[in-house]
Short mmCIF file of N, CA, C and O in Angstrom, two decimals:
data_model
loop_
_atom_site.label_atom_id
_atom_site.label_comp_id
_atom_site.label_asym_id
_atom_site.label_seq_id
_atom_site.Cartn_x
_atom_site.Cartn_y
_atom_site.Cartn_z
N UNK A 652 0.84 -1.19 0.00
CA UNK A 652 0.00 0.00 0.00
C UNK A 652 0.87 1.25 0.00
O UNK A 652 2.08 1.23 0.26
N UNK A 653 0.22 2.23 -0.29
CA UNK A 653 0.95 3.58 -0.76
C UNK A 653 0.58 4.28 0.78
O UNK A 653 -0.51 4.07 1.33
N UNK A 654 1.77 5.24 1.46
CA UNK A 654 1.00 5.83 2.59
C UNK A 654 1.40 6.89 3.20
O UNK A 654 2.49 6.96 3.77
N UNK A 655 0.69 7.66 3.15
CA UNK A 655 1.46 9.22 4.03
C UNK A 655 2.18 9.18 4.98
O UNK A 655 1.83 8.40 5.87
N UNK A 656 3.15 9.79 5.15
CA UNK A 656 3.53 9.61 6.48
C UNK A 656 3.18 11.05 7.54
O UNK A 656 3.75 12.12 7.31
N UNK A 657 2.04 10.89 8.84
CA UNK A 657 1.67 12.16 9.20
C UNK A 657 2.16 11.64 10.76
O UNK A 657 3.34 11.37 11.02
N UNK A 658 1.35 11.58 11.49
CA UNK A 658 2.25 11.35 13.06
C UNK A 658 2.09 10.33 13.24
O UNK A 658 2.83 9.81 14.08
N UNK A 659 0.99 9.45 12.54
CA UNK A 659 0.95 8.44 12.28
C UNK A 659 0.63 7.76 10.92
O UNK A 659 0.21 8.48 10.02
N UNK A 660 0.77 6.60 10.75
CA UNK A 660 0.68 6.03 9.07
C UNK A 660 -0.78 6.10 9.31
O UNK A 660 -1.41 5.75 10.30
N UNK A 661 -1.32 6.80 7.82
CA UNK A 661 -2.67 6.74 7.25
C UNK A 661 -2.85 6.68 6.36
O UNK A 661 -2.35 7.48 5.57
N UNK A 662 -3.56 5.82 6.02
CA UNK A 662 -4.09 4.90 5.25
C UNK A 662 -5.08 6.34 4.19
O UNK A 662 -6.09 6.82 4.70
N UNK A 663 -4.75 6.67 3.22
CA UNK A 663 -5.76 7.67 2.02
C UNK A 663 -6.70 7.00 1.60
O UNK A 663 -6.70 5.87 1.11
N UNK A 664 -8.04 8.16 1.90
CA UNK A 664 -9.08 7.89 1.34
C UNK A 664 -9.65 9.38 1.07
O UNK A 664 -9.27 10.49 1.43
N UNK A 665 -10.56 9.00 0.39
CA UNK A 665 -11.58 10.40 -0.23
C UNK A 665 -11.97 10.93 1.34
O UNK A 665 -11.42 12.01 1.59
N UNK A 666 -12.58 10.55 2.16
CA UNK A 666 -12.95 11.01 3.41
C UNK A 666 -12.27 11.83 4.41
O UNK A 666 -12.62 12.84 5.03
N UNK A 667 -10.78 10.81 4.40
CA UNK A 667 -9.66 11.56 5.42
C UNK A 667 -8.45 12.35 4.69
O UNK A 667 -7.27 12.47 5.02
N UNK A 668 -9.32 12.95 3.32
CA UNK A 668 -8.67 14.40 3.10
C UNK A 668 -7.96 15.58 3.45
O UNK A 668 -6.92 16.13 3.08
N UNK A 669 -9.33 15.88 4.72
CA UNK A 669 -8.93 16.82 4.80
C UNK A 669 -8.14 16.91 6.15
O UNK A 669 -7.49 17.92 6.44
N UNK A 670 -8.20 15.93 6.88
CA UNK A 670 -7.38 15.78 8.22
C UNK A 670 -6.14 15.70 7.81
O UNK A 670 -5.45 15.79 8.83
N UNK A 671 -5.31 15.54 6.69
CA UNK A 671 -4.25 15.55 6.42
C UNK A 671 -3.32 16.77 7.28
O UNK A 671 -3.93 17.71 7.80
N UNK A 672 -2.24 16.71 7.36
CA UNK A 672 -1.85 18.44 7.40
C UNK A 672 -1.86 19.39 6.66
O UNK A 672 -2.28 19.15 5.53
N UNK A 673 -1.50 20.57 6.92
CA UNK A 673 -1.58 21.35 5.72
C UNK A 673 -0.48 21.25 5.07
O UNK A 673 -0.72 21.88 4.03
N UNK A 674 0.77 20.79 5.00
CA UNK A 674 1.67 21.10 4.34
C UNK A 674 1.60 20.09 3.34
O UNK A 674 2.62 19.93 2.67
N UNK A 675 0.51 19.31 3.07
CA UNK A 675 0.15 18.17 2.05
C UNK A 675 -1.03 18.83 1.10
O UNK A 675 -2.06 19.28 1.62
N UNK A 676 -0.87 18.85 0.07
CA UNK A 676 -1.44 19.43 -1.25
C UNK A 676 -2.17 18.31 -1.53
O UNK A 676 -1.76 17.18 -1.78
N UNK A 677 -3.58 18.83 -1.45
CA UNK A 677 -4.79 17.79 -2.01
C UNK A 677 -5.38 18.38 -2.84
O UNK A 677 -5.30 19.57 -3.16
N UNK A 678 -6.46 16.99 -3.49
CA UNK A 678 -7.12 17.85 -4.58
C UNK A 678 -8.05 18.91 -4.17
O UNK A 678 -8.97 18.76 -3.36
N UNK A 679 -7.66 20.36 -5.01
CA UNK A 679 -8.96 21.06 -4.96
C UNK A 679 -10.08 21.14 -5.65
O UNK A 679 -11.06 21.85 -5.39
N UNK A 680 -9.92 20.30 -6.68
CA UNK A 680 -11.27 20.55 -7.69
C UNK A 680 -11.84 19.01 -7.23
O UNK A 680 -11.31 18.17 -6.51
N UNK A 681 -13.11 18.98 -7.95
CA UNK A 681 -13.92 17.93 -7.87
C UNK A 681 -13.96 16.89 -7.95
O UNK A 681 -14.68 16.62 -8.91
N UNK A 682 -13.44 15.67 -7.28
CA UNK A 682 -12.79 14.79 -8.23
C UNK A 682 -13.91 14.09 -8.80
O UNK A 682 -13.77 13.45 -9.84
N UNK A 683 -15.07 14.16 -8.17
CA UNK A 683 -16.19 13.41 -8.77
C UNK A 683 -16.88 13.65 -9.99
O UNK A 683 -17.71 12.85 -10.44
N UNK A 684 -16.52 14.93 -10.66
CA UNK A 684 -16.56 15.34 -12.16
C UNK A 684 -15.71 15.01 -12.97
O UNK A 684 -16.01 15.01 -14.16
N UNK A 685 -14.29 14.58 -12.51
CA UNK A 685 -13.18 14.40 -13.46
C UNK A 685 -13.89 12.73 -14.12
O UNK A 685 -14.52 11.87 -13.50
N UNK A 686 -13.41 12.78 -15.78
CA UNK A 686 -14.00 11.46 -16.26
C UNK A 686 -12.78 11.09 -17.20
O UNK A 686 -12.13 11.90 -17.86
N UNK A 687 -12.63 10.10 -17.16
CA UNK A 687 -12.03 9.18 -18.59
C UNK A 687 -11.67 10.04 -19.74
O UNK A 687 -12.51 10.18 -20.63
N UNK A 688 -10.07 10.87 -19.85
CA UNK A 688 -10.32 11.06 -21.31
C UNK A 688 -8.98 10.06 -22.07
O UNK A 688 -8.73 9.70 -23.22
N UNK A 689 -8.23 9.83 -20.47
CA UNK A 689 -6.70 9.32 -21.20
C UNK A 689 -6.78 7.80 -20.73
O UNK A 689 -7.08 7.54 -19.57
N UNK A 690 -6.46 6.65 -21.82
CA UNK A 690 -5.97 5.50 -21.24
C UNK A 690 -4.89 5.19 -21.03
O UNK A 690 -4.21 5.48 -22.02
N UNK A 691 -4.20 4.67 -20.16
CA UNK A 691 -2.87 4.39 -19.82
C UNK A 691 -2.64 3.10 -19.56
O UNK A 691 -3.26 2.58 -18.63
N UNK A 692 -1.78 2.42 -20.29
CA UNK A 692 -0.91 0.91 -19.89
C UNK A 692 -0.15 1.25 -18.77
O UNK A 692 0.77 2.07 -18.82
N UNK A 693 -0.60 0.46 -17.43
CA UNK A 693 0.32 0.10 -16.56
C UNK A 693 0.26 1.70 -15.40
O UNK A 693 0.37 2.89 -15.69
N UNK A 694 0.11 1.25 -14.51
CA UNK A 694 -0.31 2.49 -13.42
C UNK A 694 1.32 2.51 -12.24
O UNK A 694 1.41 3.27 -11.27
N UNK A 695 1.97 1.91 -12.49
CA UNK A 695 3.25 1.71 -11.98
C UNK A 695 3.81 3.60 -10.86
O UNK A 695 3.28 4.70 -10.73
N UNK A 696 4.79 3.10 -10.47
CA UNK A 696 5.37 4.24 -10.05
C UNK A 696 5.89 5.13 -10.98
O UNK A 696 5.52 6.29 -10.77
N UNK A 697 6.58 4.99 -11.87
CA UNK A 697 6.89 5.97 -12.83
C UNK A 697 5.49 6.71 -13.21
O UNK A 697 5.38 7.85 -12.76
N UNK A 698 4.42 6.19 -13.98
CA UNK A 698 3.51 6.22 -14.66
C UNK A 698 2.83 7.65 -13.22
O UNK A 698 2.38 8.71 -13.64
N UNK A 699 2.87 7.42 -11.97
CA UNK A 699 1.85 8.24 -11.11
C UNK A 699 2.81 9.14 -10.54
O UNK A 699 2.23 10.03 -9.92
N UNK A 700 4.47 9.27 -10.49
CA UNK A 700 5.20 10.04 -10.38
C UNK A 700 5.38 11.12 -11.71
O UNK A 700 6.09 12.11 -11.53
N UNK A 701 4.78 10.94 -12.94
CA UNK A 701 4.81 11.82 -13.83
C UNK A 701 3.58 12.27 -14.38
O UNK A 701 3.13 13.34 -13.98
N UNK A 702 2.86 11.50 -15.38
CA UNK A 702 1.90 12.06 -16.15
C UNK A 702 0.61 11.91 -15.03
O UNK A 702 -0.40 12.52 -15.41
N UNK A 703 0.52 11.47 -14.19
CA UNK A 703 -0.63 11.33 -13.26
C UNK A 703 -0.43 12.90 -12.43
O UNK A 703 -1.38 13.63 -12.15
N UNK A 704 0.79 13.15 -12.18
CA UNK A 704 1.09 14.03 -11.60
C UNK A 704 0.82 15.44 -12.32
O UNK A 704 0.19 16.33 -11.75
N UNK A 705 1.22 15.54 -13.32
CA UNK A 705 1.08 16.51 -14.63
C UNK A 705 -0.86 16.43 -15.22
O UNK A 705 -1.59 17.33 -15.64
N UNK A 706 -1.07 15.31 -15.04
CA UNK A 706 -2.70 15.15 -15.22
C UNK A 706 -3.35 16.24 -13.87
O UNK A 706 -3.92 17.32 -14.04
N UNK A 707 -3.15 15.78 -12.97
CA UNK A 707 -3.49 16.44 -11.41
C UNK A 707 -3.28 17.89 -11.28
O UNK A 707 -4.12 18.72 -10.91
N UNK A 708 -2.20 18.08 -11.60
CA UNK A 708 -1.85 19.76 -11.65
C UNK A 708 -2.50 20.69 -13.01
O UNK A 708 -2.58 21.91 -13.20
N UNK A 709 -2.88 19.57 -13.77
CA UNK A 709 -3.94 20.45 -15.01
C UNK A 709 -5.28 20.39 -14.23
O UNK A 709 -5.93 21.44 -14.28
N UNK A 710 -5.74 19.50 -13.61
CA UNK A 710 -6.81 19.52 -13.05
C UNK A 710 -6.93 20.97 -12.13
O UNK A 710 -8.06 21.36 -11.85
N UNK A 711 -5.86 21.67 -11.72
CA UNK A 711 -6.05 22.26 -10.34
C UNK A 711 -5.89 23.23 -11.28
O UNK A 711 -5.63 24.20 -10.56
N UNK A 712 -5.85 23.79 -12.89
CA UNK A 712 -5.87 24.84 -13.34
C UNK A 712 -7.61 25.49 -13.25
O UNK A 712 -8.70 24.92 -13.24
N UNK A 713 -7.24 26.77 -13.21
CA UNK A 713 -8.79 27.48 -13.05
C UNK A 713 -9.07 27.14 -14.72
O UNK A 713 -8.24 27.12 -15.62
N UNK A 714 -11.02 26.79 -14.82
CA UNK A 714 -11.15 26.46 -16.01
C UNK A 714 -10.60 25.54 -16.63
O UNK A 714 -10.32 25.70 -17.82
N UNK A 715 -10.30 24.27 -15.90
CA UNK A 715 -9.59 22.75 -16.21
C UNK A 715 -10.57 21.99 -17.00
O UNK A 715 -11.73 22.26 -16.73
N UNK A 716 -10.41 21.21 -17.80
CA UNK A 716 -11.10 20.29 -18.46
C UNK A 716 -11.17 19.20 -17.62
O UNK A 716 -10.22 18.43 -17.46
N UNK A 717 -12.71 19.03 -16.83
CA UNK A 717 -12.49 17.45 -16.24
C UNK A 717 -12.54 16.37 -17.10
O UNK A 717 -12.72 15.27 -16.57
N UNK A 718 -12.43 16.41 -18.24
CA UNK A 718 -12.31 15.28 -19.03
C UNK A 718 -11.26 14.57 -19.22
O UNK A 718 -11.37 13.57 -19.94
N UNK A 719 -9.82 14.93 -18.57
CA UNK A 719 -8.70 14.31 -18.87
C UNK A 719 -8.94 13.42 -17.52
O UNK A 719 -8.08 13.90 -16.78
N UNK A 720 -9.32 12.84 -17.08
CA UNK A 720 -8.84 11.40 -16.12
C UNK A 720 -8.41 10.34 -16.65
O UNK A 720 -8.91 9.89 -17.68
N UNK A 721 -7.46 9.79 -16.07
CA UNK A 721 -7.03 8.36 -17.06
C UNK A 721 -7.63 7.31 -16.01
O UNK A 721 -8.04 7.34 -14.85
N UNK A 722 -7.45 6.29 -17.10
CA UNK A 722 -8.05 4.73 -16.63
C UNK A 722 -6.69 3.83 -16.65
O UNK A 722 -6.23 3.33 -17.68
N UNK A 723 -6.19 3.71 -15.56
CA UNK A 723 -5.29 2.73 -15.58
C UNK A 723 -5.43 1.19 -16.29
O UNK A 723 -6.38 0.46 -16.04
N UNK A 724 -4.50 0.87 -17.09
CA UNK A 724 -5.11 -0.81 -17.42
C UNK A 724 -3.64 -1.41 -17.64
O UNK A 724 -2.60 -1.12 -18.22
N UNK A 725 -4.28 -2.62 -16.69
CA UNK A 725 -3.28 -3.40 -15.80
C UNK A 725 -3.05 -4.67 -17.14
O UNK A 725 -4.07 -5.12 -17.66
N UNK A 726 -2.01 -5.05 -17.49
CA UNK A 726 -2.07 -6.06 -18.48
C UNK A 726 -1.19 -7.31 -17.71
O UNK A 726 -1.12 -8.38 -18.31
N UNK A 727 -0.60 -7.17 -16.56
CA UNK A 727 0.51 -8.48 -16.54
C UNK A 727 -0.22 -8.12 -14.57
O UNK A 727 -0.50 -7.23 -13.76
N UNK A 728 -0.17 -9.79 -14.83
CA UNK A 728 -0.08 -10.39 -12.76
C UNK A 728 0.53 -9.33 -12.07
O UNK A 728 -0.28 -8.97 -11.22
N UNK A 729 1.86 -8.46 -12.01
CA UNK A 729 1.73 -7.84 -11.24
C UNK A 729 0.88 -6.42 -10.76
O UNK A 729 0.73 -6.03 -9.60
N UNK A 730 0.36 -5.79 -12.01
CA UNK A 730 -0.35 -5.06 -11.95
C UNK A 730 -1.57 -5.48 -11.01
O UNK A 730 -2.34 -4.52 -11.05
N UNK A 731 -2.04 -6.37 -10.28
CA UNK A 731 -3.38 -6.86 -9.93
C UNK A 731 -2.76 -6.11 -8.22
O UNK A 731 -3.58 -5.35 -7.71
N UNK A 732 -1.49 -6.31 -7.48
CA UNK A 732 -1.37 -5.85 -6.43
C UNK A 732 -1.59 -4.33 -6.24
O UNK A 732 -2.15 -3.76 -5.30
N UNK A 733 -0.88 -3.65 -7.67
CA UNK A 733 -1.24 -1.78 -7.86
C UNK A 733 -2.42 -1.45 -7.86
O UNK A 733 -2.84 -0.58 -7.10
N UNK A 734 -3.31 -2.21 -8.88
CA UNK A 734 -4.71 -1.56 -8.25
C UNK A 734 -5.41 -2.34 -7.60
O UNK A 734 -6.60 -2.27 -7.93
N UNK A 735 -5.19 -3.04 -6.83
CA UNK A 735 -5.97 -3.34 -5.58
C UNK A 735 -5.40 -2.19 -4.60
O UNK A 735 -6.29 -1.47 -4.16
N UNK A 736 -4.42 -1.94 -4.27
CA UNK A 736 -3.93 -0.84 -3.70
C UNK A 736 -4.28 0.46 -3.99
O UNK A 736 -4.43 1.20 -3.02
N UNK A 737 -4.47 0.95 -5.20
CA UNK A 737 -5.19 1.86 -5.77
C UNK A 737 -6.77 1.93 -5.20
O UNK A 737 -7.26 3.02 -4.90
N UNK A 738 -7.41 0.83 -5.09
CA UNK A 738 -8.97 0.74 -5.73
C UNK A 738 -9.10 1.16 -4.40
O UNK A 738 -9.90 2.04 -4.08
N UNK A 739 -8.05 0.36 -3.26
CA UNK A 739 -8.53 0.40 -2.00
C UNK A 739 -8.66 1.93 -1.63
O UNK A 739 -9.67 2.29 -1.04
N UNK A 740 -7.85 2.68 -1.90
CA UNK A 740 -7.46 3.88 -1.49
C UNK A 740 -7.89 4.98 -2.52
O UNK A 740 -7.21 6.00 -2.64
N UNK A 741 -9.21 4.76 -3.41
CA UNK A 741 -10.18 5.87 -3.87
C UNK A 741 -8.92 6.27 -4.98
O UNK A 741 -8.83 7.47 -5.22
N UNK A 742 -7.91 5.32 -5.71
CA UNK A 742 -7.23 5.83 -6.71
C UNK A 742 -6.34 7.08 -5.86
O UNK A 742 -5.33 7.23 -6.56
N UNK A 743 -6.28 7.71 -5.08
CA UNK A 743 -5.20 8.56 -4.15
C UNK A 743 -3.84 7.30 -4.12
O UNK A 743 -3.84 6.08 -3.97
N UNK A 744 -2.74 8.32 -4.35
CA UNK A 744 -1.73 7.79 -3.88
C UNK A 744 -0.52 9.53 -3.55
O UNK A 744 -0.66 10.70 -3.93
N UNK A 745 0.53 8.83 -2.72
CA UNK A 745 1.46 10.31 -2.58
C UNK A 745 2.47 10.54 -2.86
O UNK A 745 3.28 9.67 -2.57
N UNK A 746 2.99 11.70 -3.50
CA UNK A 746 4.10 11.87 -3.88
C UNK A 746 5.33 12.85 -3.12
O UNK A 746 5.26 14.03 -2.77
N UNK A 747 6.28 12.04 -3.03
CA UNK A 747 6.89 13.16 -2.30
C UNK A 747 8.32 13.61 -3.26
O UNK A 747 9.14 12.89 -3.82
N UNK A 748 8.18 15.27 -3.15
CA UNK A 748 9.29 15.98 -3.94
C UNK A 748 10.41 16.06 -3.36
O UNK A 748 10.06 16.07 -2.18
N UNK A 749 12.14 16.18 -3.37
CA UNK A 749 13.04 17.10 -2.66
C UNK A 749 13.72 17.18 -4.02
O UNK A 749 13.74 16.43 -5.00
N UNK A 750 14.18 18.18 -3.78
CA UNK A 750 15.49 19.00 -5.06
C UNK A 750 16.63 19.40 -4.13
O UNK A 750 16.51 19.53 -2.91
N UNK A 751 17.54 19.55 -4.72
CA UNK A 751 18.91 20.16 -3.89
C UNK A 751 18.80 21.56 -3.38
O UNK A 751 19.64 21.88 -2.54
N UNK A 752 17.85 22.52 -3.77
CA UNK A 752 17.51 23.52 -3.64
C UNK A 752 15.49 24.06 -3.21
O UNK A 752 14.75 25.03 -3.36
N UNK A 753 15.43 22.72 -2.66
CA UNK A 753 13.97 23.08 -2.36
C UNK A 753 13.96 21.86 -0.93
O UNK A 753 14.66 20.92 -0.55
N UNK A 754 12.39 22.76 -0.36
CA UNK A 754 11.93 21.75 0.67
C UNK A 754 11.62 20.54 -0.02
O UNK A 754 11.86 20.49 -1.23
N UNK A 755 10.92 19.17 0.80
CA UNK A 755 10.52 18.55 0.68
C UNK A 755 8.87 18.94 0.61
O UNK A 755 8.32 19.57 1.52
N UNK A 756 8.23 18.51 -0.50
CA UNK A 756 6.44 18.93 -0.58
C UNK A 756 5.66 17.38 -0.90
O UNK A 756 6.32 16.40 -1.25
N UNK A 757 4.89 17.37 -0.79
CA UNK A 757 4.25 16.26 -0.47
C UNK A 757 2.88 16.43 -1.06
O UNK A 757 2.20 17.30 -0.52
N UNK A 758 2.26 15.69 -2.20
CA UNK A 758 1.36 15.74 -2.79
C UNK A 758 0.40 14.53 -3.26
O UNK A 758 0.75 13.69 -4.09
N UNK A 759 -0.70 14.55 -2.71
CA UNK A 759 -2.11 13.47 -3.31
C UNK A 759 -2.68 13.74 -4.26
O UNK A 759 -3.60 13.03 -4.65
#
C-alpha cells in the first residue's frame, strides 16, 4: 500500500482528506466530475510520479477540463497488487518531492 507519512501512518481515502496536514497538497477541484479522457498501460510508479502528476496539476488549473482522467489498465499479474492498492485507497496515492535547492512537498 501507498502511505502518508503524518504522526501516524494513514491509510488515504476520499474522506480523510482533509485531516491531512496542511503542508500536504490535495485535490482542490472535484474529483467526482473528473471522467475518462486518457488511457494508460500500466499504473506503476513511474507512470503516477509523472503524467498522473502533470494530469493532477492540469486539473487544479482554473477552467480545467475534467475530461482528462485516465483509466489505468493493468495487463501483466503484477499489476493486480497496484490496483488493488489503488482501488482500495479511492485511486489517491502520494508523492513526495526534494530537489537540492527546495523543501521537501508532499502531494495526493
Amino acid at each position: 500500500h501507498v502511505f502518508v507519512v503524518c504522526s501516524s501512518m494513514t491509510s488515504l481515502s476520499g474522506s480523510n482528506l482533509t485531516n491531512l496536514p496542511s503542508h500536504i497538497t490535495i485535490p482542490s477541484y472535484d474529483r467526482s466530475k473528473v471522467v475518462p479522457g486518457i488511457a494508460h498501460i500500466g499504473v506503476g510508479a513511474f507512470h503516477r510520479a509523472h503524467q498522473a502528476v502533470y494530469v493532477d496539476r492540469c486539473l487544479h488549473l482554473p477552467g480545467h477540463d475534467a475530461s482528462w482522467g485516465i483509466v489505468g489498465i493493468g495487463l501483466l499479474p503484477f499489476d493486480v497488487p497496484v490496483r488493488d492498492a489503488l482501488l482500495a485507497q479511492a485511486a489517491l496515492h502520494s508523492l513526495n518531492e526534494k530537489g537540492p535547492n527546495r523543501n521537501k512537498s508532499t502531494r495526493i
